[in-house]
mmCIF file of C-alpha atoms and ligand atoms in Angstrom:
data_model
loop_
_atom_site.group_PDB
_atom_site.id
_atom_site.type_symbol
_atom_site.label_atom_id
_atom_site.label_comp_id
_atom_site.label_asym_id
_atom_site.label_seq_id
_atom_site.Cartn_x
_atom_site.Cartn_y
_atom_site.Cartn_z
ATOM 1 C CA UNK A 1 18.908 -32.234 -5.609
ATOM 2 C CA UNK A 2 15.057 -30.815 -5.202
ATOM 3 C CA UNK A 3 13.901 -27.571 -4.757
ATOM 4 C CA UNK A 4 13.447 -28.109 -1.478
ATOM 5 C CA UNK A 5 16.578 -29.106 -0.378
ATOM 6 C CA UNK A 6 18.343 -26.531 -2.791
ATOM 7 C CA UNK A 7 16.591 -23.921 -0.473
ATOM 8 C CA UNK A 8 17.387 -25.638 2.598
ATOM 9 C CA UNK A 9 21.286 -25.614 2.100
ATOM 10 C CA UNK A 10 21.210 -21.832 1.053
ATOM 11 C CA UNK A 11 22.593 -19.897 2.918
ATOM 12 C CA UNK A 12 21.225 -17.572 5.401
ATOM 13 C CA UNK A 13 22.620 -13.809 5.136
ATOM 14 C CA UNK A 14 22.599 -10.622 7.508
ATOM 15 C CA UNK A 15 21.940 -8.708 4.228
ATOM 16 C CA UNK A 16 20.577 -10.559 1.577
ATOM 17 C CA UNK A 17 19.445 -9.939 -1.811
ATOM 18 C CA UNK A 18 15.770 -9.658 -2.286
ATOM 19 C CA UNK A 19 14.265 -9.601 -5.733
ATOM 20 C CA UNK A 20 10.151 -8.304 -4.985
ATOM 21 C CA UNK A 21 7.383 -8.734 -7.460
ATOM 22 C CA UNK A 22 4.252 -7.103 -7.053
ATOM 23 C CA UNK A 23 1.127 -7.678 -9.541
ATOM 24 C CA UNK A 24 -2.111 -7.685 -7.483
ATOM 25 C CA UNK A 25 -3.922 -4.778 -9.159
ATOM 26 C CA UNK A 26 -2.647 -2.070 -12.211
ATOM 27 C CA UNK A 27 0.855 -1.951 -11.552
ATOM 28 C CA UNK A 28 3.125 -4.568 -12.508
ATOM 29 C CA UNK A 29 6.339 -3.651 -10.359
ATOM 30 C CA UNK A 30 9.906 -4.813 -9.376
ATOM 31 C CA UNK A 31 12.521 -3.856 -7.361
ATOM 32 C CA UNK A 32 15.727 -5.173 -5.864
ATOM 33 C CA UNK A 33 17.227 -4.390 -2.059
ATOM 34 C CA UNK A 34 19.899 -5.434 -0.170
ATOM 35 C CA UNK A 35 19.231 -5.411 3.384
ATOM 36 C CA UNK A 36 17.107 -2.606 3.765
ATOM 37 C CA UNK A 37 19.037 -0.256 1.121
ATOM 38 C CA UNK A 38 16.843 -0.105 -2.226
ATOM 39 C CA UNK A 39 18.377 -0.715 -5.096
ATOM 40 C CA UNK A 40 16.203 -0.233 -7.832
ATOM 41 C CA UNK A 41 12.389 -0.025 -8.061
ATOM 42 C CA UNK A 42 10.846 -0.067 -11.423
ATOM 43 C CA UNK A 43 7.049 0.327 -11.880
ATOM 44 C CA UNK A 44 4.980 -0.465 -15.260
ATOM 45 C CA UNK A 45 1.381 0.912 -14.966
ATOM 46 C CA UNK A 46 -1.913 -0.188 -17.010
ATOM 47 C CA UNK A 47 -3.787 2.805 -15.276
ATOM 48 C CA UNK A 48 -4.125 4.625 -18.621
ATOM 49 C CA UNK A 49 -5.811 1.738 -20.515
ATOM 50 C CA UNK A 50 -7.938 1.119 -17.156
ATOM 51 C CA UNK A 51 -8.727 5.010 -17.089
ATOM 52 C CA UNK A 52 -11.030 4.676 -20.196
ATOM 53 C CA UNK A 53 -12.926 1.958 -18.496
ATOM 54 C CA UNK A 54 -13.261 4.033 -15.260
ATOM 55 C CA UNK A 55 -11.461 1.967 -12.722
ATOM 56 C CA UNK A 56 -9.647 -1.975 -13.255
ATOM 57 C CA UNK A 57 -10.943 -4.311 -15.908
ATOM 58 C CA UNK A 58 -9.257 -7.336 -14.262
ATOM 59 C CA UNK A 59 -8.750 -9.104 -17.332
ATOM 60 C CA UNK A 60 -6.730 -5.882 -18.903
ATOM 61 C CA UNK A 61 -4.826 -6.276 -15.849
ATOM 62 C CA UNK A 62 -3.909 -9.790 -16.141
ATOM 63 C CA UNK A 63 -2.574 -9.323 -20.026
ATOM 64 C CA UNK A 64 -0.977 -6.464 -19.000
ATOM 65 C CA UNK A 65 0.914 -8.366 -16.668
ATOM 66 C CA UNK A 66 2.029 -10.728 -18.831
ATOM 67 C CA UNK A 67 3.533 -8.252 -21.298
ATOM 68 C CA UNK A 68 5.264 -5.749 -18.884
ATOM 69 C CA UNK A 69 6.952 -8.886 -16.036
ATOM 70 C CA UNK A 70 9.944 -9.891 -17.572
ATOM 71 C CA UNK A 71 10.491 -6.210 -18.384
ATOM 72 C CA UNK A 72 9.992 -5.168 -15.208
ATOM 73 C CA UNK A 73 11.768 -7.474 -13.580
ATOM 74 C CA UNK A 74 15.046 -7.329 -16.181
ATOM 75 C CA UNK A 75 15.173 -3.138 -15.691
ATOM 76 C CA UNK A 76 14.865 -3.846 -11.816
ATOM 77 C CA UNK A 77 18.207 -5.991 -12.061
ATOM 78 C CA UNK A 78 19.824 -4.086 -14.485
ATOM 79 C CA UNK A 79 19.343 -0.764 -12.681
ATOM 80 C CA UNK A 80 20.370 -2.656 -9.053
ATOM 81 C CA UNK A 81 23.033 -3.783 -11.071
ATOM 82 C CA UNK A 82 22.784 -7.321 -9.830
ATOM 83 C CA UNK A 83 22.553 -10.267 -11.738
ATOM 84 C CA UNK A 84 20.302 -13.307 -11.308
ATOM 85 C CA UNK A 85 22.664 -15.501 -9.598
ATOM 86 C CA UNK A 86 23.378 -12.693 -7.109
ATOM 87 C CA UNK A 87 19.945 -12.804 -5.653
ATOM 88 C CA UNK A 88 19.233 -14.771 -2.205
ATOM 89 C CA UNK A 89 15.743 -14.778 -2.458
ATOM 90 C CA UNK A 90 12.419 -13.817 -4.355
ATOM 91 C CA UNK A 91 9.376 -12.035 -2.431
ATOM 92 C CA UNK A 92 6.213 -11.778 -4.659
ATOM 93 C CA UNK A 93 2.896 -10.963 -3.577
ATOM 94 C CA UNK A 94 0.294 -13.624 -3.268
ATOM 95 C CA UNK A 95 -2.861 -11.617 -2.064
ATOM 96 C CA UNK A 96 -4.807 -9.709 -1.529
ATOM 97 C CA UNK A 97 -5.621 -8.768 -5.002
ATOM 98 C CA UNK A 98 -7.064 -9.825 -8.539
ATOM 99 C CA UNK A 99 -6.836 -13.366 -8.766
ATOM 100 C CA UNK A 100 -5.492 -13.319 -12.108
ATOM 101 C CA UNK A 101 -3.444 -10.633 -11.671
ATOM 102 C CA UNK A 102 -1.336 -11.965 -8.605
ATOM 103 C CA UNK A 103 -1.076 -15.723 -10.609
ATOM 104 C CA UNK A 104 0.881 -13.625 -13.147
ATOM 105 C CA UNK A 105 3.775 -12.008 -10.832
ATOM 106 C CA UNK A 106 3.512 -15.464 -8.521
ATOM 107 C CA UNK A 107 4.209 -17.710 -11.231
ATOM 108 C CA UNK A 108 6.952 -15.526 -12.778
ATOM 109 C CA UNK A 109 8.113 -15.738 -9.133
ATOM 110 C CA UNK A 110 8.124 -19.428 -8.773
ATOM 111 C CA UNK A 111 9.943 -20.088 -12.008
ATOM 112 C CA UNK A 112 12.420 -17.404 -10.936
ATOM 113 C CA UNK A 113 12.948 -18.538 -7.165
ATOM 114 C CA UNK A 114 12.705 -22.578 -8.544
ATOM 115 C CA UNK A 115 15.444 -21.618 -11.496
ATOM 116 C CA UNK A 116 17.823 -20.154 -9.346
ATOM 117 C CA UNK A 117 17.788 -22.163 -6.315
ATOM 118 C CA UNK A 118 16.349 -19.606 -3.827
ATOM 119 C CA UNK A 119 13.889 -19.359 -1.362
ATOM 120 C CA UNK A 120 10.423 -17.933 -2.569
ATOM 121 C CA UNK A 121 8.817 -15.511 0.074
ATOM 122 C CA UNK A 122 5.026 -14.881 -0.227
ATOM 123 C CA UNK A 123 3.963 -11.178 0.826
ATOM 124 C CA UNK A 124 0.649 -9.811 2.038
ATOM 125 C CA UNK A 125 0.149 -7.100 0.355
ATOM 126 C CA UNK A 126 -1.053 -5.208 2.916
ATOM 127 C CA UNK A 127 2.143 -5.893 4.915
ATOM 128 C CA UNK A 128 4.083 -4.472 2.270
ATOM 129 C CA UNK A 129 2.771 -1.110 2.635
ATOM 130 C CA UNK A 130 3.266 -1.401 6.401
ATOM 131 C CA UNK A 131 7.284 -2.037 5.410
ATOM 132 C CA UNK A 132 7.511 0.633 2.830
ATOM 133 C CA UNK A 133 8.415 2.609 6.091
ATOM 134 C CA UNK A 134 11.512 0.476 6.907
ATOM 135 C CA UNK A 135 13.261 1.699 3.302
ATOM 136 C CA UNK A 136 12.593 5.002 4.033
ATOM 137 C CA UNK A 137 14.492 5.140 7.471
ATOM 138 C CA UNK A 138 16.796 2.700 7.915
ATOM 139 C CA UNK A 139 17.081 2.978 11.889
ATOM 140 C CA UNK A 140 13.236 3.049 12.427
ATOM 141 C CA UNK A 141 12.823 0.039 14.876
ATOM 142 C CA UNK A 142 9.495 -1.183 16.341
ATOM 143 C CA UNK A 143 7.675 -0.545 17.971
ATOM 144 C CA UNK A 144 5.562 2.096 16.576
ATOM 145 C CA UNK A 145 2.238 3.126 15.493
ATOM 146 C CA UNK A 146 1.434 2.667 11.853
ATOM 147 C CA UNK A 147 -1.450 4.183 9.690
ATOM 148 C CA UNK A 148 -2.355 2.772 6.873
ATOM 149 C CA UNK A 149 -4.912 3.947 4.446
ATOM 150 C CA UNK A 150 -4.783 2.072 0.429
ATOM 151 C CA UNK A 151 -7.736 1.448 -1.645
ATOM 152 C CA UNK A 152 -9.183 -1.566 0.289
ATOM 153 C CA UNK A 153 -7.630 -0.881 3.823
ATOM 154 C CA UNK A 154 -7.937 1.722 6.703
ATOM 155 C CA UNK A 155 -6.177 1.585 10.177
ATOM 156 C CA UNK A 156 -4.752 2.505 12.912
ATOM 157 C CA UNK A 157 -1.681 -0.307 13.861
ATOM 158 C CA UNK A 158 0.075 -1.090 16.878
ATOM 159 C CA UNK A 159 3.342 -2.773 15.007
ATOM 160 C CA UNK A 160 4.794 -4.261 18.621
ATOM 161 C CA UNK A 161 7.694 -6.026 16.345
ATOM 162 C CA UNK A 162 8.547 -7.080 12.996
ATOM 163 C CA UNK A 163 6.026 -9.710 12.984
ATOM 164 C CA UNK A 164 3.640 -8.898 15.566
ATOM 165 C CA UNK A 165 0.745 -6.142 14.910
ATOM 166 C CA UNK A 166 -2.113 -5.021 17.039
ATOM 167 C CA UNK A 167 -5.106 -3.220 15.214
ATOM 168 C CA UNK A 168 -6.352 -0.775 17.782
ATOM 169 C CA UNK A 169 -8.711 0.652 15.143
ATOM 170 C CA UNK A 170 -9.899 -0.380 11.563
ATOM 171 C CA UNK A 171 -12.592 1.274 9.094
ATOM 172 C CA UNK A 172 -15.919 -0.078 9.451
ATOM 173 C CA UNK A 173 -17.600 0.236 6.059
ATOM 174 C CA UNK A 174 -15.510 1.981 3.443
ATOM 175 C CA UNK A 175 -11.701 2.727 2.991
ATOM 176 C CA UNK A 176 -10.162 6.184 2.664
ATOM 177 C CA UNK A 177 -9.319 5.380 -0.506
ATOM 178 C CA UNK A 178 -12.080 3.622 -1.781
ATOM 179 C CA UNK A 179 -14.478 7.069 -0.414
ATOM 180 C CA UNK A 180 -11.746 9.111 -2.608
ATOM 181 C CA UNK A 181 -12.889 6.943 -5.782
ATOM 182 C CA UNK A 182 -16.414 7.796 -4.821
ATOM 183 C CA UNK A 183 -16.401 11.083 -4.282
ATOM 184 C CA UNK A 184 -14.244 11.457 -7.321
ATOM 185 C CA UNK A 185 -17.008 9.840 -9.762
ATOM 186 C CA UNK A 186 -19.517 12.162 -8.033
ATOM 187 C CA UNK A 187 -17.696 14.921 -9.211
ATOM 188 C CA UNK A 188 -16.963 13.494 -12.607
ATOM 189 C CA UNK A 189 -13.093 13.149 -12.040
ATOM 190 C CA UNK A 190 -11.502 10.183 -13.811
ATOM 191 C CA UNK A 191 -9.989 7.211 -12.431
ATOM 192 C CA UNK A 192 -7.714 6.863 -10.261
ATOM 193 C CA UNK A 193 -9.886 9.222 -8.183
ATOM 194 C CA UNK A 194 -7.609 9.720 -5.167
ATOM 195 C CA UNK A 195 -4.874 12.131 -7.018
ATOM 196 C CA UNK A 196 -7.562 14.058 -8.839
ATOM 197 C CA UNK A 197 -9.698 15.174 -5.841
ATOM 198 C CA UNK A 198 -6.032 15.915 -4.535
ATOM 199 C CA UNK A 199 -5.768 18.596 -7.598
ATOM 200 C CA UNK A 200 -8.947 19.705 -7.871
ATOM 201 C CA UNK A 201 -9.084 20.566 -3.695
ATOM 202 C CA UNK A 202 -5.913 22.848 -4.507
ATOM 203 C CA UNK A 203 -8.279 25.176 -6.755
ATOM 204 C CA UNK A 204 -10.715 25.207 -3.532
ATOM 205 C CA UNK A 205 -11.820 26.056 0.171
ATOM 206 C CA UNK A 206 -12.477 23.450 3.054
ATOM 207 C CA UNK A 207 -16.085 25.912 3.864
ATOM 208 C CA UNK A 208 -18.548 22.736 3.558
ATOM 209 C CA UNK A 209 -19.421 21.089 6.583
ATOM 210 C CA UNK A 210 -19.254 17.628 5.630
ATOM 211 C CA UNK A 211 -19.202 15.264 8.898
ATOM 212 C CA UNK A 212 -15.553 13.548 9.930
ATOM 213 C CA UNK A 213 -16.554 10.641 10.853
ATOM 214 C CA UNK A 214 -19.200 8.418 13.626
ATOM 215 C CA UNK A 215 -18.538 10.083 17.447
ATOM 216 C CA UNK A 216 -17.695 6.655 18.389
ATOM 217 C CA UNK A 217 -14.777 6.061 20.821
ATOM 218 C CA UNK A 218 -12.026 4.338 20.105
ATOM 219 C CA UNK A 219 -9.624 4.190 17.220
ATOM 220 C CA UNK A 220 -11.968 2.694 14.707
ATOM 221 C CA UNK A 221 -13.509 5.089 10.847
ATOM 222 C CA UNK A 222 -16.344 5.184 8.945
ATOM 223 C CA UNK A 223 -16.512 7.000 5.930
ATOM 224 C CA UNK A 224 -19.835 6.201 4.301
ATOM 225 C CA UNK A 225 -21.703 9.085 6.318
ATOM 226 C CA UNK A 226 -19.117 11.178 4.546
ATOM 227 C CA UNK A 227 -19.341 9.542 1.177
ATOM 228 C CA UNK A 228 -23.327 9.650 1.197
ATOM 229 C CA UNK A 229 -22.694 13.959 2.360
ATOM 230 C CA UNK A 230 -20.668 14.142 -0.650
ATOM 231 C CA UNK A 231 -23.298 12.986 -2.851
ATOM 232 C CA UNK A 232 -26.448 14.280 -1.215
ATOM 233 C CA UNK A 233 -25.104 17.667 -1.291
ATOM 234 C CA UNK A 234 -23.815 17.540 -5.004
ATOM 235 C CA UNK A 235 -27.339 16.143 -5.804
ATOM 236 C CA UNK A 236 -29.428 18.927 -3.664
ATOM 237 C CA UNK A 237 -27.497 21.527 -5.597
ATOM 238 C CA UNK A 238 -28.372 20.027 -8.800
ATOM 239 C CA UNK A 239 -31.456 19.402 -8.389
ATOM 240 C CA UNK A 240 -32.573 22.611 -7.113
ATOM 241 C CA UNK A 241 -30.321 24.742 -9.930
ATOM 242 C CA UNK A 242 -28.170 26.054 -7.778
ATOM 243 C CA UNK A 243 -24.734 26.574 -8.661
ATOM 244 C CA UNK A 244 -21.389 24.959 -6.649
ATOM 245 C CA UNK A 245 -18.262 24.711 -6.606
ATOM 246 C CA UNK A 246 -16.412 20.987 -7.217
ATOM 247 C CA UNK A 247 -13.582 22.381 -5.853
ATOM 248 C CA UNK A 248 -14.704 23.370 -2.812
ATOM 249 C CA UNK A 249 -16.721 20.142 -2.823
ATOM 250 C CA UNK A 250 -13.018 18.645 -3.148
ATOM 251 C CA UNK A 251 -11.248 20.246 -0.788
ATOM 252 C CA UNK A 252 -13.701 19.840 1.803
ATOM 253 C CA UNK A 253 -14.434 16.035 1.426
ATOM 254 C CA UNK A 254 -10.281 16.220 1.680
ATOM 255 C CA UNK A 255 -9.752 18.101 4.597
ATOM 256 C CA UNK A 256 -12.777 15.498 6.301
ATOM 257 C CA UNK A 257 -11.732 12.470 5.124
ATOM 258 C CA UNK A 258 -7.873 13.264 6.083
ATOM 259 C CA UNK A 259 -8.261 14.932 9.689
ATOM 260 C CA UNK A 260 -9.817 12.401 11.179
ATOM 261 C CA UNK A 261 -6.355 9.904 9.557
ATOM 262 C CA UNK A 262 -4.203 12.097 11.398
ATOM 263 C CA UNK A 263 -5.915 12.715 14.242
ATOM 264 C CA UNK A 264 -6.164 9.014 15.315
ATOM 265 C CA UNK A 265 -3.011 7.796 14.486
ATOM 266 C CA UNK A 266 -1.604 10.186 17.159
ATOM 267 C CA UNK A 267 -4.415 9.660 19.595
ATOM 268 C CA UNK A 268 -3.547 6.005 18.920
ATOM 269 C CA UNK A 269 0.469 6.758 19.430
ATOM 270 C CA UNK A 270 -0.280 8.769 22.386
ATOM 271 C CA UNK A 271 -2.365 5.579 23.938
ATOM 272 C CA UNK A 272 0.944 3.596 23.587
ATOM 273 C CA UNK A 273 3.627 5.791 24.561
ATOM 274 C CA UNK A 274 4.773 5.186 21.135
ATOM 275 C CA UNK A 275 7.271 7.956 19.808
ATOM 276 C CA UNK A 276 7.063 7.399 16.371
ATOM 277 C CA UNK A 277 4.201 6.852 13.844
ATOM 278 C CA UNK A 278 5.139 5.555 10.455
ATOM 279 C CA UNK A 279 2.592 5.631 7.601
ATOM 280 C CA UNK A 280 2.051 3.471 4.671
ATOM 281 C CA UNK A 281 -0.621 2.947 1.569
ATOM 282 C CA UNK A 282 -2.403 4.999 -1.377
ATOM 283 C CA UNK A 283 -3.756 7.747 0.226
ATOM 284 C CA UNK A 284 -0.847 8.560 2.219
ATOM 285 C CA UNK A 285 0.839 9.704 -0.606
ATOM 286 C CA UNK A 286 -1.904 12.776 -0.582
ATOM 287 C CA UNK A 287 0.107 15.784 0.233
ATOM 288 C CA UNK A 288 -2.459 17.620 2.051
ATOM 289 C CA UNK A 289 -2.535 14.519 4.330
ATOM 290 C CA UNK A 290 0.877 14.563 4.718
ATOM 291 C CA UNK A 291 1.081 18.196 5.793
ATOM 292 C CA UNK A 292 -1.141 17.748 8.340
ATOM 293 C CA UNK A 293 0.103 14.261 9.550
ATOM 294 C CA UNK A 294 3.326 16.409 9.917
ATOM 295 C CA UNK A 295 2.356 18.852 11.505
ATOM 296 C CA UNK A 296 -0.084 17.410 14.146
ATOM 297 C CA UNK A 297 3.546 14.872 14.794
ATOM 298 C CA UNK A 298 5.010 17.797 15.521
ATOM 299 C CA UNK A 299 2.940 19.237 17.715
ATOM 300 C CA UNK A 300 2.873 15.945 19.765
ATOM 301 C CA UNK A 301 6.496 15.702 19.522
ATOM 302 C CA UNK A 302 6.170 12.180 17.533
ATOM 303 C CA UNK A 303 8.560 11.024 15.031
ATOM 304 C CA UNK A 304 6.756 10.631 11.623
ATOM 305 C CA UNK A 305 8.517 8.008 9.020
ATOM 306 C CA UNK A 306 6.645 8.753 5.507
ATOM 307 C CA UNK A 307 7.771 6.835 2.581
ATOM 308 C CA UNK A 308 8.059 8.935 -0.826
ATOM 309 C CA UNK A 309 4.353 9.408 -2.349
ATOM 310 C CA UNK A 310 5.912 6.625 -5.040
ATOM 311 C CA UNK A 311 6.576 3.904 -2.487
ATOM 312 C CA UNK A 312 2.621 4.624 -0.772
ATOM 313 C CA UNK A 313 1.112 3.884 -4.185
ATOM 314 C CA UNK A 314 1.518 0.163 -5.589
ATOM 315 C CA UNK A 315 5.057 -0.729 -5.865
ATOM 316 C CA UNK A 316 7.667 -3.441 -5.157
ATOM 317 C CA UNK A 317 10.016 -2.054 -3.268
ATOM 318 C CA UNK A 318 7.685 -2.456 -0.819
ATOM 319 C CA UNK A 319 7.031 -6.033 -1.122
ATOM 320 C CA UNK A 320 10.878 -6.665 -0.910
ATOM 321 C CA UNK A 321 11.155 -4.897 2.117
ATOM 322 C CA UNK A 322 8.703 -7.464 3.845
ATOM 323 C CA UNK A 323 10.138 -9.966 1.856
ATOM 324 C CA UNK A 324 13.454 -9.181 4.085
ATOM 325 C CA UNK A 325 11.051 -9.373 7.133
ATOM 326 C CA UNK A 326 10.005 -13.243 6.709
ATOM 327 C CA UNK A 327 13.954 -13.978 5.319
ATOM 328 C CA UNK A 328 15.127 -12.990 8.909
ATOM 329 C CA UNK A 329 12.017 -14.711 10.349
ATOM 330 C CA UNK A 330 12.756 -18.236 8.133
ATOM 331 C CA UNK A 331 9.379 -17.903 6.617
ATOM 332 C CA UNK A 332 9.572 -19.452 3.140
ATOM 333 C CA UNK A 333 6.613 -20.466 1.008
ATOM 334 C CA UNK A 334 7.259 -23.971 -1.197
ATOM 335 C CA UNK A 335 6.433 -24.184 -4.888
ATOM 336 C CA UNK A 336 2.767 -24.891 -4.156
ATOM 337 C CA UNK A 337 1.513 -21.519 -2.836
ATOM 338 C CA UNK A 338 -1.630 -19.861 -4.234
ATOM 339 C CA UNK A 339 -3.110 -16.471 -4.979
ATOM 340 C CA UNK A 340 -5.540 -15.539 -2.439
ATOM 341 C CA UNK A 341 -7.960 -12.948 -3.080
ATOM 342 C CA UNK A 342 -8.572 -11.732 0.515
ATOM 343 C CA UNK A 343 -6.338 -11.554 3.376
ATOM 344 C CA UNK A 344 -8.098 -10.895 6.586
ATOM 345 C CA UNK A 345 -6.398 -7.881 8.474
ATOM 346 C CA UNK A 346 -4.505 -8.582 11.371
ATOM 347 C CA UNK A 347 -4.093 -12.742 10.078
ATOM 348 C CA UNK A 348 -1.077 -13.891 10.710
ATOM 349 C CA UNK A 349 1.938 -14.416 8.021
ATOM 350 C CA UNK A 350 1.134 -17.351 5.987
ATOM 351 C CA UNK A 351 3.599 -19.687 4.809
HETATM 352 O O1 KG4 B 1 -2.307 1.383 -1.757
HETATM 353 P P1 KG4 B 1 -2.933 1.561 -3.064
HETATM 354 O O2 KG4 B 1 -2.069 2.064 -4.205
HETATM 355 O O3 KG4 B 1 -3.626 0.261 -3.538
HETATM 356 C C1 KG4 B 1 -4.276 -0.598 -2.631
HETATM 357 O O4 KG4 B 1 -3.589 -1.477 -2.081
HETATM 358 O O5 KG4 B 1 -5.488 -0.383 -2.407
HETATM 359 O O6 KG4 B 1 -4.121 2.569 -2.840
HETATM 360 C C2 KG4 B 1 -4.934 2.982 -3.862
HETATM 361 C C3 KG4 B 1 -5.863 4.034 -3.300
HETATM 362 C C4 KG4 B 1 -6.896 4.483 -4.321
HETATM 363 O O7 KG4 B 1 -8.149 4.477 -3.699
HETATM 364 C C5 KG4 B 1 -6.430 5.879 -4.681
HETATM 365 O O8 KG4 B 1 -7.500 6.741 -5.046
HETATM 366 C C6 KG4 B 1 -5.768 6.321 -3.381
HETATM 367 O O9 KG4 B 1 -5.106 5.196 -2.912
HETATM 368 N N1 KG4 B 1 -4.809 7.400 -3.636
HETATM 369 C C7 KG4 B 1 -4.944 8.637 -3.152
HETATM 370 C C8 KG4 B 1 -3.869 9.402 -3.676
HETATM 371 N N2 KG4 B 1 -3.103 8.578 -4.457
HETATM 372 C C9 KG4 B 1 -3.705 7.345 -4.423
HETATM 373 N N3 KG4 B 1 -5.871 9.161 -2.344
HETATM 374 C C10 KG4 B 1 -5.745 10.460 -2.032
HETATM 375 N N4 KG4 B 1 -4.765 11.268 -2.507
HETATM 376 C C11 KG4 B 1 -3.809 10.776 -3.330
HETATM 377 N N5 KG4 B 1 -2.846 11.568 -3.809
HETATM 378 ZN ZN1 ZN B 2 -1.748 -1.309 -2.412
#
């Protein structure tokens, strides 16, 4: 019997078994669920080794990969407690990402889902962080408003169903994250930049006026007026010998960058009538962020679903959980699917 046919006469469950791989950047990551209860998520970083380099060597990435998969993937089972023939299905990500990186987890994936008979499910990355939400409540139910804000993404999401997304608003120049990174390096943090302005801002005052963001209607960011603030005013004070403080320099790029997150995504929820905004990616795992996303939910009497900061960074669990998505939705990739390097926000599942 083929592959193919293997897959065909599997068969379909309620709750099924999801193995998810995830290996586009520094984290090589795997985690088991069963229906939408996690059980196990295990999470080998190379962000020490890429910390000397300041940010991802992708060739470190891709050996580092290849050393830390099968172990990753054999504590994922072992802590779920399930063994290999007790898996229905294998969700890996195939983009976006480092090319080489995402070849390692995808073929580890293939050989896995091909060994064992199962469907293989190929996740969008981004989409994963969108479904990081669904673990974390288990009756959250579109539709809803999602923001999401990682290292290459920023926006403002209408989900209308499991499968169906709107963007009312996107960045249009930098991400959140990616301005984080910046404004780290101005300030001579190390990489990754994000949790290091985080601790640095809690030594400092939000007193500089950086700007939030363009006046522009709508739902859409910007965040390379803010960016270029950071480093102009760093720069002024250096070159005219003044003295500053990074820390206030932190916590004011912070409180900038993050208002303006929170403040759309429940002008955005409010447009819809939604009742609920759920939140996914890097930078929401910034607790100043998530005080405020909290409290302005609150004060608009909005449900807010935040996944733990560890399930907003890089992680698997995440991946399964949109793995489960495209199970339910029949949407299996064959042996022949690729890396992809960019994913175009808003395109539609592949497969
Ligand atoms: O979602 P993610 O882990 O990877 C991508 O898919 O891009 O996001 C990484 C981004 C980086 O830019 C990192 O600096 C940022 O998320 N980040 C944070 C925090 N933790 C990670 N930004 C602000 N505060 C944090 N605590
Ligand atoms: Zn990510």
């Amino acid at each position: 019997m083929t592959y193919a046919e293997r897959v065909q006469r599997a068969p379909i469950k309620e709750d099924p078994v999801i193995l998810g791989i995830e290996s586009s950047c520094d984290e090589t990551a795997a985690a088991v669920i069963r229906g939408r209860t996690l059980l196990s998520s295990v999470i080998l970083s190379s962000a020490a080794e890429q910390a000397k380099y300041g940010g991802v060597v992708p060739e470190i990435a891709s050996r580092a990969h290849t050393e830390a998969i099968g172990e990753a993937v054999e504590r994922a089972l072992r802590e779920a407690d399930i063994a290999p023939c007790q898996l229905d299905a294998v969700a890996v990500t195939y983009g976006a990402g480092l090319l080489g990186a995402l070849l390692v987890g995808l073929s580890f994936a293939k050989a896995y889902a091909f060994a064992l008979g199962i469907p293989l499910i190929g996740v969008d990355h981004i989409r994963g962080h969108m479904a990081a939400a669904y673990l974390t409540d288990a009756s959250l139910e579109p539709p809803f408003v999602t923001l999401l804000a990682s290292g290459g993404h920023t926006a403002v999401i209408y989900t209308k169903n499991y499968t169906e997304f709107e963007i009312m608003g996107s960045t249009r120049d930098d991400a959140a994250g990616e301005a984080f990174d910046k404004a780290a390096r101005v300030l001579g943090l190390p990489y990754p930049g994000g949790p290091n302005i985080e601790k640095l801002a809690k030594e400092g005052r939000a007193v500089i006026p950086f700007p939030k963001m363009f006046a522009g209607g709508g739902y859409d960011f910007s965040y390379s007026g803010l960016k270029t603030a950071v480093i102009n005013y760093c720069h002024n004070k250096a070159q005219s010998g003044e003295s500053y403080s990074r820390a206030d320099v932190a916590a004011s790029f912070q409180n900038a960058a993050c208002s303006v997150l929170a403040e759309r995504a429940v002008a955005a929820a409010k447009a819809k009538g939604a009742d609920t905004i759920a939140a996914g990616g890097g930078v929401i795992a910034n607790g100043f962020l998530r005080d405020l996303l909290a409290e302005k939910c609150a004060g608009a009497g909005l449900r807010l679903v935040l996944p733990e900061k560890k399930y907003c960074t890089d992680n698997a669990a995440m991946i399964a959980a949109e793995g489960l998505i495209q199970y339910r939705a029949g949407h299996f990739a064959d042996l022949s699917l690729n890396a992809c390097a960019h994913i175009p926000l808003g395109k539609k599942g592949k497969q």
